[in-house]
Amino acid sequence: MKKKVLTALLCTTMLGSMLMGCGGDNSGSEGSKPDASSAAESVGKENTDEDKTDDSGVITVGFSQVGAESDWRTANSESMKDTFSEANGYELIFDDAQQKQENQITAIRNFIQQEVDYILLAPVTETGWDTVLQEAKDADIPVIIVDRMVNVSDDSLFTTWIGTDSLLEGRKASEWLNAYAEANGIAANELNIVNIQGTIGSTAQIGRSKGLEEGVEKYGWNLLEQQTGEFTQAKGQEVMESMLKQHDNINVVYCENDNEAFGAIDAIEAAGKKVGGDVKNGEIMVISFDTTNAGLTDTLAGKITCDVECNPLHGPRAEELIKKLEAGETVEKLNYVDEEVFTYDDSVKSVTAKNSLDEEADYAVTQITQEILDKRAY
Ligand code: GYE
């Protein structure tokens, strides 16, 4: 079932030469869309693939990554690179799309040209994939969607998906906020929330924003404003600065990832205000997602009051799916990862929430400790 890789023409993007040299054509094969963005970074395991043949046993994987917008994303890329290594019997063609769908489409077309064995796609947004995934299907290349979801008219356009339940994450955050307010004597209509959203149209944004909106609807909180921070620290800071100028009564900022939270915290502190869960005494509470090491560090310090876990280590999970497919086994279409909730204090011990398959369950809420933080590698 191995296909021969044409030429694994990999730009050796050594440190400073990231954008140079790739020239946009990261496939090295003729016939691909000419206008591959010059911003696309393509790296891969160094290889001498002269003697690569169909029966070399090496599995070629093309991975189209969203970008490098967050600590979570960096950990995700590392997990994939560590797993799909030469030593493990893979050749990985890694393409960083710099948060642009058109770059991802170009990368996938290049992977098809190169006749990779598997295409892994972490899609920037949910829509717009039907055509290129049909091309992969026509070329008989299984597509594994990683992290965010695709919204396609025909589910057979991808083989399987591994990722997190972003709607459940958002619901956990909302249920936690309600329980926290109740436990601390804060009335629902006292909560004045701003929402720094992720990349609009991405699964993580759609689910997390919806989880909050449902809480607003259900509990009657005030939602003052929603604006995208594009999952980056810089944009998170900029958006928070402008929100603080617009509204003088913000007491909760619901950030859709840790990097946005870091930016928001900087903006709040620069404005002379204090972050923390004591909203009755003028603190601005920060809620976040990802639970990266830096995020949990801020949680332990009380700067983030609630951080909802989103696990980026999808490399081994994707590999397990590939191994099953290689063995001719069937795999589940949707593979959700279990995740936790970490908080600064212990006023809430658990929350009840529905996942996106409409199943309700209780989830433990864990007060962060140094010991937990020490184990968080990313
Ligand atoms: O939360 C964020 C990243 O799609 C779950 O994307 C992922 C999100 C993650 O940039 O930090």
XYZ file of C-alpha atoms and ligand atoms in Angstrom:
389
model
C 0.000 0.000 0.000
C 3.022 2.266 0.211
C 3.282 4.686 -2.571
C 6.479 6.005 -3.857
C 7.221 9.514 -2.859
C 8.349 11.591 -5.780
C 11.001 13.821 -4.451
C 10.709 14.855 -0.922
C 11.942 18.262 -1.731
C 12.074 19.877 1.607
C 13.056 23.396 2.226
C 15.624 23.305 4.885
C 14.252 26.151 6.839
C 17.069 26.742 9.192
C 16.322 29.353 11.747
C 16.654 32.719 10.036
C 15.643 31.638 6.561
C 12.073 30.719 7.350
C 10.350 32.667 4.651
C 13.108 32.610 2.139
C 13.923 29.735 -0.054
C 10.612 27.992 0.241
C 9.400 30.104 -2.626
C 5.952 28.760 -2.136
C 6.480 25.564 -3.979
C 7.037 23.107 -1.256
C 6.340 20.043 -3.299
C 8.976 20.114 -5.895
C 6.536 18.459 -8.205
C 5.203 19.923 -11.354
C 1.565 20.599 -11.906
C 0.717 21.872 -8.490
C -1.130 25.131 -8.087
C 1.359 27.738 -9.077
C 0.513 30.338 -6.586
C 1.490 28.597 -3.405
C 1.884 31.369 -0.950
C 5.390 32.475 -0.430
C 4.661 32.571 3.261
C 4.132 28.857 3.527
C 6.803 27.174 5.534
C 7.668 23.651 4.693
C 9.894 21.558 6.822
C 10.434 17.911 7.124
C 12.655 15.240 8.441
C 15.913 15.308 6.680
C 16.029 12.323 4.445
C 18.013 10.780 1.716
C 15.291 9.119 -0.106
C 17.220 7.882 -3.110
C 16.627 4.305 -2.236
C 13.054 4.722 -1.136
C 10.831 2.213 -2.813
C 7.282 1.071 -2.460
C 8.306 -1.660 -0.096
C 10.655 0.391 2.045
C 8.138 0.249 4.838
C 8.370 3.996 5.322
C 4.989 5.641 5.672
C 4.757 9.089 4.196
C 2.560 11.568 5.966
C 1.737 15.084 4.800
C 0.610 17.279 7.661
C -1.027 20.605 6.975
C -0.770 22.566 10.196
C -2.793 25.723 10.899
C 0.168 27.862 11.901
C 2.145 28.738 15.000
C -0.263 31.153 16.634
C -0.166 29.781 20.170
C 1.765 27.733 22.721
C -0.846 25.029 22.245
C -0.122 24.947 18.526
C 3.628 24.726 19.081
C 3.113 21.761 21.394
C 0.824 20.183 18.811
C 3.405 20.574 16.029
C 6.117 19.116 18.242
C 3.949 16.156 19.114
C 3.382 15.432 15.433
C 7.039 15.862 14.522
C 8.185 13.662 17.412
C 5.737 10.929 16.485
C 6.091 10.914 12.715
C 9.860 10.773 12.820
C 12.274 8.924 10.614
C 13.247 6.772 13.588
C 9.624 5.699 13.940
C 9.423 4.737 10.265
C 7.808 7.828 8.812
C 8.590 10.564 6.455
C 6.766 13.678 7.531
C 6.111 16.539 5.165
C 5.121 19.354 7.477
C 3.482 22.481 6.137
C 2.727 25.543 8.247
C -0.188 27.406 6.653
C 0.247 30.586 8.644
C -3.432 30.618 9.572
C -4.537 30.762 5.917
C -6.904 28.266 4.417
C -5.639 28.886 0.890
C -2.181 27.768 2.014
C -3.679 24.600 3.459
C -5.463 23.840 0.211
C -2.213 24.319 -1.702
C -0.381 22.068 0.769
C -2.964 19.310 0.374
C -2.699 19.514 -3.405
C 1.043 19.205 -3.076
C 0.656 16.171 -0.826
C -1.583 14.587 -3.453
C 1.045 15.307 -6.118
C 3.655 13.684 -3.918
C 1.453 10.636 -3.465
C 1.780 10.581 0.281
C 0.283 7.634 2.134
C -1.763 9.764 4.527
C -2.848 13.358 4.724
C -3.232 14.877 8.160
C -5.124 18.144 8.272
C -5.586 20.529 11.193
C -8.100 22.810 9.477
C -8.035 26.523 10.271
C -11.797 26.883 9.794
C -14.591 24.356 9.411
C -15.946 25.221 5.975
C -14.465 25.264 2.493
C -12.926 21.808 2.304
C -15.232 19.835 0.011
C -13.347 20.341 -3.238
C -9.825 19.603 -2.054
C -10.885 16.673 0.105
C -12.707 15.242 -2.893
C -9.410 15.492 -4.783
C -7.659 13.546 -2.005
C -10.411 10.962 -2.044
C -10.165 10.606 -5.818
C -6.433 10.031 -5.356
C -7.237 7.341 -2.791
C -5.341 9.023 0.019
C -6.905 8.671 3.461
C -7.365 11.970 5.251
C -7.171 12.209 9.020
C -8.543 15.432 10.474
C -6.701 16.537 13.597
C -7.732 19.033 16.299
C -10.438 21.194 14.664
C -13.277 19.782 12.622
C -14.315 20.149 8.985
C -17.876 20.806 7.947
C -18.323 18.876 4.689
C -21.394 17.770 2.798
C -20.157 14.200 2.574
C -18.521 12.549 5.585
C -16.691 10.048 3.436
C -14.397 12.910 2.392
C -12.334 12.179 5.465
C -11.468 8.891 7.097
C -11.429 9.829 10.749
C -11.078 12.750 13.153
C -9.179 13.113 16.401
C -9.599 16.190 18.556
C -11.261 17.953 21.425
C -14.871 18.764 22.096
C -14.780 22.553 22.034
C -18.476 22.941 22.745
C -18.106 20.792 25.840
C -15.133 22.922 26.874
C -17.217 26.076 26.557
C -20.077 24.533 28.472
C -17.766 23.437 31.270
C -16.488 27.012 31.544
C -20.023 28.406 31.699
C -21.206 25.871 34.262
C -18.118 26.575 36.313
C -18.780 30.339 36.182
C -22.358 29.839 37.327
C -21.292 27.579 40.201
C -18.482 29.971 41.151
C -20.878 32.935 41.219
C -23.311 31.000 43.367
C -20.609 29.818 45.762
C -19.251 33.343 46.145
C -22.506 35.258 46.446
C -22.265 36.986 43.084
C -25.633 37.641 41.412
C -25.939 36.647 37.756
C -26.758 40.179 36.624
C -23.616 41.487 38.312
C -21.448 39.614 35.840
C -20.320 41.848 32.968
C -18.481 39.671 30.507
C -16.347 40.350 27.466
C -15.420 37.524 25.130
C -12.112 37.494 23.255
C -12.859 34.926 20.616
C -10.545 32.625 18.712
C -10.145 32.525 14.943
C -13.662 33.077 13.650
C -15.067 29.962 12.014
C -12.664 27.554 13.710
C -14.139 24.714 15.704
C -12.442 25.932 18.863
C -14.017 29.378 18.467
C -17.445 28.125 17.449
C -17.706 25.699 20.376
C -16.224 27.944 23.047
C -18.254 31.001 22.014
C -21.411 28.907 21.897
C -20.735 27.479 25.350
C -20.541 31.017 26.711
C -23.587 32.244 24.777
C -25.617 29.361 26.173
C -24.552 30.343 29.705
C -25.536 33.975 29.063
C -28.927 32.792 27.857
C -29.429 30.328 30.682
C -28.200 32.397 33.619
C -28.809 36.001 32.520
C -25.238 37.326 32.620
C -24.395 40.521 30.748
C -22.338 39.877 27.633
C -20.867 43.276 26.806
C -18.864 42.479 23.687
C -17.380 39.707 21.563
C -14.377 40.252 19.331
C -11.751 37.975 17.858
C -8.247 37.873 19.291
C -7.213 35.335 16.634
C -5.787 33.027 19.318
C -2.688 35.213 19.672
C -1.247 37.080 22.617
C -0.679 40.302 20.664
C -4.233 40.454 19.376
C -5.639 39.413 22.744
C -3.870 42.357 24.331
C -4.981 44.798 21.653
C -8.615 43.695 21.869
C -8.617 43.862 25.675
C -7.148 47.359 25.599
C -9.935 48.544 23.360
C -12.610 46.743 25.373
C -11.373 48.383 28.588
C -11.736 51.751 26.895
C -15.256 50.921 25.704
C -16.604 49.534 28.979
C -15.778 50.584 32.512
C -17.654 47.748 34.206
C -15.975 44.602 32.833
C -15.484 42.013 35.569
C -15.021 38.830 33.527
C -12.955 38.262 30.394
C -13.611 34.957 28.687
C -10.525 34.294 26.528
C -10.693 31.408 24.087
C -7.088 30.341 24.633
C -4.185 30.911 27.001
C -2.246 33.206 24.694
C -5.188 35.580 24.418
C -5.425 35.427 28.208
C -1.752 36.442 28.575
C -2.400 39.445 26.343
C -5.599 40.338 28.210
C -3.828 40.127 31.573
C -1.107 42.487 30.332
C -3.751 44.944 29.111
C -5.692 44.806 32.383
C -2.586 45.325 34.496
C -1.336 48.110 32.242
C -4.684 49.839 32.797
C -3.979 49.758 36.530
C -6.556 47.077 37.309
C -6.162 43.766 39.060
C -6.886 40.337 37.619
C -8.476 37.715 39.848
C -11.669 36.064 40.949
C -12.674 38.616 43.579
C -15.048 40.470 41.296
C -16.945 41.926 44.231
C -13.822 43.878 45.111
C -13.081 45.146 41.638
C -10.949 42.349 40.230
C -11.379 41.252 36.627
C -11.699 37.502 36.360
C -9.889 35.743 33.528
C -11.292 32.496 32.143
C -9.173 30.626 29.619
C -8.675 27.410 27.655
C -5.670 25.157 26.865
C -3.974 24.709 30.278
C -0.516 25.109 28.856
C 2.299 25.256 31.377
C 2.284 29.056 31.165
C -1.500 29.100 31.501
C -1.453 26.894 34.565
C 1.357 29.008 36.011
C -0.994 31.986 35.809
C -3.761 29.857 37.304
C -1.593 28.921 40.262
C -0.801 32.623 40.704
C -4.519 33.487 40.644
C -4.271 35.538 37.460
C -6.398 33.042 35.551
C -9.270 31.884 37.752
C -10.429 28.995 35.580
C -8.500 27.255 32.793
C -10.257 24.523 30.806
C -7.981 21.837 29.459
C -7.452 21.256 25.754
C -4.847 18.624 25.047
C -2.522 19.230 22.058
C -0.597 15.955 22.090
C -2.302 14.415 19.094
C 0.763 12.833 17.478
C 0.520 9.434 19.213
C -3.259 9.424 18.801
C -3.017 10.053 15.086
C -0.354 7.372 14.821
C -2.587 4.852 16.541
C -5.266 5.528 13.952
C -2.763 5.117 11.132
C -1.538 1.825 12.595
C -5.076 0.508 12.684
C -5.710 1.614 9.129
C -2.448 -0.012 8.038
C -3.629 -3.236 9.673
C -6.876 -3.010 7.764
C -8.931 -2.378 10.882
C -11.818 0.010 10.975
C -11.532 3.102 13.101
C -14.104 5.281 14.799
C -15.108 8.289 12.761
C -14.929 10.700 15.696
C -12.321 10.347 18.434
C -12.695 12.738 21.343
C -9.983 13.374 23.907
C -10.849 13.550 27.625
C -10.016 16.794 29.351
C -10.131 18.437 32.765
C -10.829 21.803 34.365
C -8.252 23.567 36.562
C -8.992 26.469 38.873
C -7.225 28.823 41.242
C -9.502 28.146 44.198
C -11.600 25.205 45.286
C -14.999 26.823 45.600
C -16.330 24.598 42.800
C -15.599 20.867 42.877
C -17.421 19.648 39.778
C -19.674 20.729 36.937
C -22.349 18.986 34.940
C -22.326 19.604 31.203
C -23.481 18.158 27.903
C -21.002 17.258 25.203
C -21.627 17.916 21.539
C -23.189 14.488 21.158
C -25.777 15.629 23.720
C -24.576 13.311 26.479
C -24.597 14.795 29.964
C -21.930 13.983 32.532
C -20.229 15.312 35.663
C -16.706 16.614 35.338
C -14.322 17.122 38.227
C -12.876 20.587 38.766
C -9.342 20.472 40.139
C -7.643 23.174 42.134
C -4.224 23.717 40.588
C -1.158 22.750 42.597
C 2.556 23.085 42.023
C 2.708 19.333 41.620
C 0.219 19.343 38.754
C 1.996 22.266 37.155
C 5.361 20.511 37.367
C 3.989 17.664 35.291
C 2.717 19.904 32.509
C 5.366 19.621 29.848
C 3.942 22.021 27.244
O -7.016 26.155 21.880
C -5.547 27.351 20.531
C -5.045 27.106 19.190
O -7.807 24.421 17.811
C -7.960 23.591 19.983
O -6.109 26.465 18.528
C -7.183 24.402 19.035
C -6.927 25.844 19.472
C -6.206 26.045 20.792
O -4.393 28.085 18.560
O -4.578 27.722 21.459
